[in-house]
Short mmCIF file of the C-alpha atoms (twelve columns), coordinates in Angstrom:
data_MODEL
# 
_entry.id   MODEL 
# 
loop_
_atom_site.group_PDB 
_atom_site.id 
_atom_site.type_symbol 
_atom_site.label_atom_id 
_atom_site.label_alt_id 
_atom_site.label_comp_id 
_atom_site.label_asym_id 
_atom_site.label_seq_id 
_atom_site.Cartn_x 
_atom_site.Cartn_y 
_atom_site.Cartn_z 
_atom_site.pdbx_PDB_model_num 
ATOM 1  C CA . MET A 1  0.000  0.000  0.000  1 
ATOM 2  C CA . PRO A 2  1.299  3.514  -0.741 1 
ATOM 3  C CA . ARG A 3  2.762  5.492  2.117  1 
ATOM 4  C CA . VAL A 4  2.690  9.238  2.648  1 
ATOM 5  C CA . VAL A 5  6.089  10.881 3.025  1 
ATOM 6  C CA . VAL A 6  6.472  14.365 4.476  1 
ATOM 7  C CA . ASP A 7  9.823  16.067 3.894  1 
ATOM 8  C CA . VAL A 8  10.509 19.039 6.191  1 
ATOM 9  C CA . MET A 9  13.316 21.485 5.425  1 
ATOM 10 C CA . LEU A 10 14.388 24.816 6.832  1 
ATOM 11 C CA . LYS A 11 13.360 27.696 4.587  1 
ATOM 12 C CA . PRO A 12 16.230 28.807 2.329  1 
ATOM 13 C CA . GLU A 13 16.657 32.116 4.192  1 
ATOM 14 C CA . ILE A 14 17.096 30.326 7.553  1 
ATOM 15 C CA . LEU A 15 20.662 29.421 8.524  1 
ATOM 16 C CA . ASP A 16 21.294 25.691 8.897  1 
ATOM 17 C CA . PRO A 17 24.142 25.213 11.399 1 
ATOM 18 C CA . GLN A 18 23.869 21.409 11.254 1 
ATOM 19 C CA . GLY A 19 24.183 21.495 7.463  1 
ATOM 20 C CA . GLN A 20 27.103 23.910 7.729  1 
ATOM 21 C CA . ALA A 21 28.873 21.574 10.156 1 
ATOM 22 C CA . VAL A 22 28.508 18.674 7.716  1 
ATOM 23 C CA . ALA A 23 29.691 20.814 4.801  1 
ATOM 24 C CA . ASN A 24 32.719 21.947 6.807  1 
ATOM 25 C CA . ALA A 25 33.616 18.339 7.693  1 
ATOM 26 C CA . LEU A 26 33.463 17.008 4.124  1 
ATOM 27 C CA . PRO A 27 36.921 18.277 3.052  1 
ATOM 28 C CA . ARG A 28 38.452 16.315 5.934  1 
ATOM 29 C CA . LEU A 29 36.929 13.225 4.314  1 
ATOM 30 C CA . GLY A 30 38.433 14.115 0.953  1 
ATOM 31 C CA . VAL A 31 35.183 15.465 -0.489 1 
ATOM 32 C CA . SER A 32 35.814 18.863 -2.051 1 
ATOM 33 C CA . ASP A 33 33.096 19.202 -4.689 1 
ATOM 34 C CA . VAL A 34 30.096 19.886 -2.402 1 
ATOM 35 C CA . ALA A 35 28.994 23.524 -2.336 1 
ATOM 36 C CA . SER A 36 26.504 23.323 0.544  1 
ATOM 37 C CA . VAL A 37 24.507 20.931 2.704  1 
ATOM 38 C CA . ARG A 38 21.043 21.397 4.222  1 
ATOM 39 C CA . ILE A 39 19.660 18.998 6.815  1 
ATOM 40 C CA . GLY A 40 15.964 18.137 7.036  1 
ATOM 41 C CA . ARG A 41 13.565 15.492 8.275  1 
ATOM 42 C CA . ARG A 42 11.615 12.760 6.521  1 
ATOM 43 C CA . ILE A 43 8.419  11.537 8.153  1 
ATOM 44 C CA . GLU A 44 6.534  8.474  6.865  1 
ATOM 45 C CA . ILE A 45 2.817  8.171  7.593  1 
ATOM 46 C CA . ASP A 46 0.828  4.958  7.137  1 
ATOM 47 C CA . PHE A 47 -2.940 5.446  7.167  1 
ATOM 48 C CA . THR A 48 -5.255 2.602  8.151  1 
ATOM 49 C CA . GLY A 49 -7.160 2.960  4.861  1 
ATOM 50 C CA . GLU A 50 -6.314 4.787  1.669  1 
ATOM 51 C CA . PRO A 51 -3.608 7.441  2.046  1 
ATOM 52 C CA . ASP A 52 -5.106 10.914 2.520  1 
ATOM 53 C CA . LEU A 53 -2.780 13.645 1.216  1 
ATOM 54 C CA . ASP A 54 -5.016 16.467 2.444  1 
ATOM 55 C CA . ARG A 55 -5.038 14.999 5.944  1 
ATOM 56 C CA . ALA A 56 -1.249 14.530 5.775  1 
ATOM 57 C CA . ARG A 57 -0.816 18.202 4.758  1 
ATOM 58 C CA . GLU A 58 -2.946 19.229 7.730  1 
ATOM 59 C CA . ILE A 59 -0.842 17.055 10.065 1 
ATOM 60 C CA . ALA A 60 2.376  18.484 8.642  1 
ATOM 61 C CA . ASP A 61 1.161  22.076 8.869  1 
ATOM 62 C CA . LYS A 62 -0.127 21.769 12.446 1 
ATOM 63 C CA . LEU A 63 2.326  19.325 13.999 1 
ATOM 64 C CA . LEU A 64 5.342  18.240 11.945 1 
ATOM 65 C CA . ALA A 65 6.652  21.556 10.608 1 
ATOM 66 C CA . ASN A 66 7.083  25.029 12.040 1 
ATOM 67 C CA . PRO A 67 5.673  27.173 9.204  1 
ATOM 68 C CA . VAL A 68 7.626  30.219 10.391 1 
ATOM 69 C CA . ILE A 69 11.015 28.644 9.635  1 
ATOM 70 C CA . GLU A 70 10.278 25.408 7.724  1 
ATOM 71 C CA . ASP A 71 8.744  24.316 4.431  1 
ATOM 72 C CA . PHE A 72 7.339  20.864 3.791  1 
ATOM 73 C CA . THR A 73 6.317  18.680 0.885  1 
ATOM 74 C CA . VAL A 74 3.861  15.800 0.974  1 
ATOM 75 C CA . ARG A 75 3.975  12.911 -1.500 1 
ATOM 76 C CA . LEU A 76 2.899  9.322  -1.990 1 
ATOM 77 C CA . VAL A 77 5.501  6.604  -2.394 1 
ATOM 78 C CA . GLU A 78 5.226  2.875  -2.872 1 
ATOM 79 C CA . ALA A 79 6.475  0.656  -0.055 1 
ATOM 80 C CA . ASP A 80 9.499  -0.494 -2.096 1 
ATOM 81 C CA . GLU A 81 10.586 3.159  -2.556 1 
ATOM 82 C CA . THR A 82 10.750 3.656  1.202  1 
ATOM 83 C CA . ALA A 83 12.913 0.553  1.516  1 
ATOM 84 C CA . ASP A 84 15.249 1.949  -1.186 1 
ATOM 85 C CA . ALA A 85 15.519 5.263  0.667  1 
ATOM 86 C CA . ARG A 86 16.756 3.486  3.790  1 
ATOM 87 C CA . SER A 87 19.588 1.674  2.003  1 
# 
């Protein structure tokens, strides 16, 4: 059954100190071709029936994201896609 995925990211104008820390550490690992890194969250929601994107947007807007500093996207993915994302 499809799963709803909510991706939450800081708005572009908000500084991302965690992303900056990762970007600053990459050269020490020999990675020099990364311009910037932004860190976000991925939330997977399984509904008991059919996935409800409108309900998921409401959940994200009211609970999962802070609309003052974060943006979010809501999408459907198949179960095998979520397994691939974890690899």
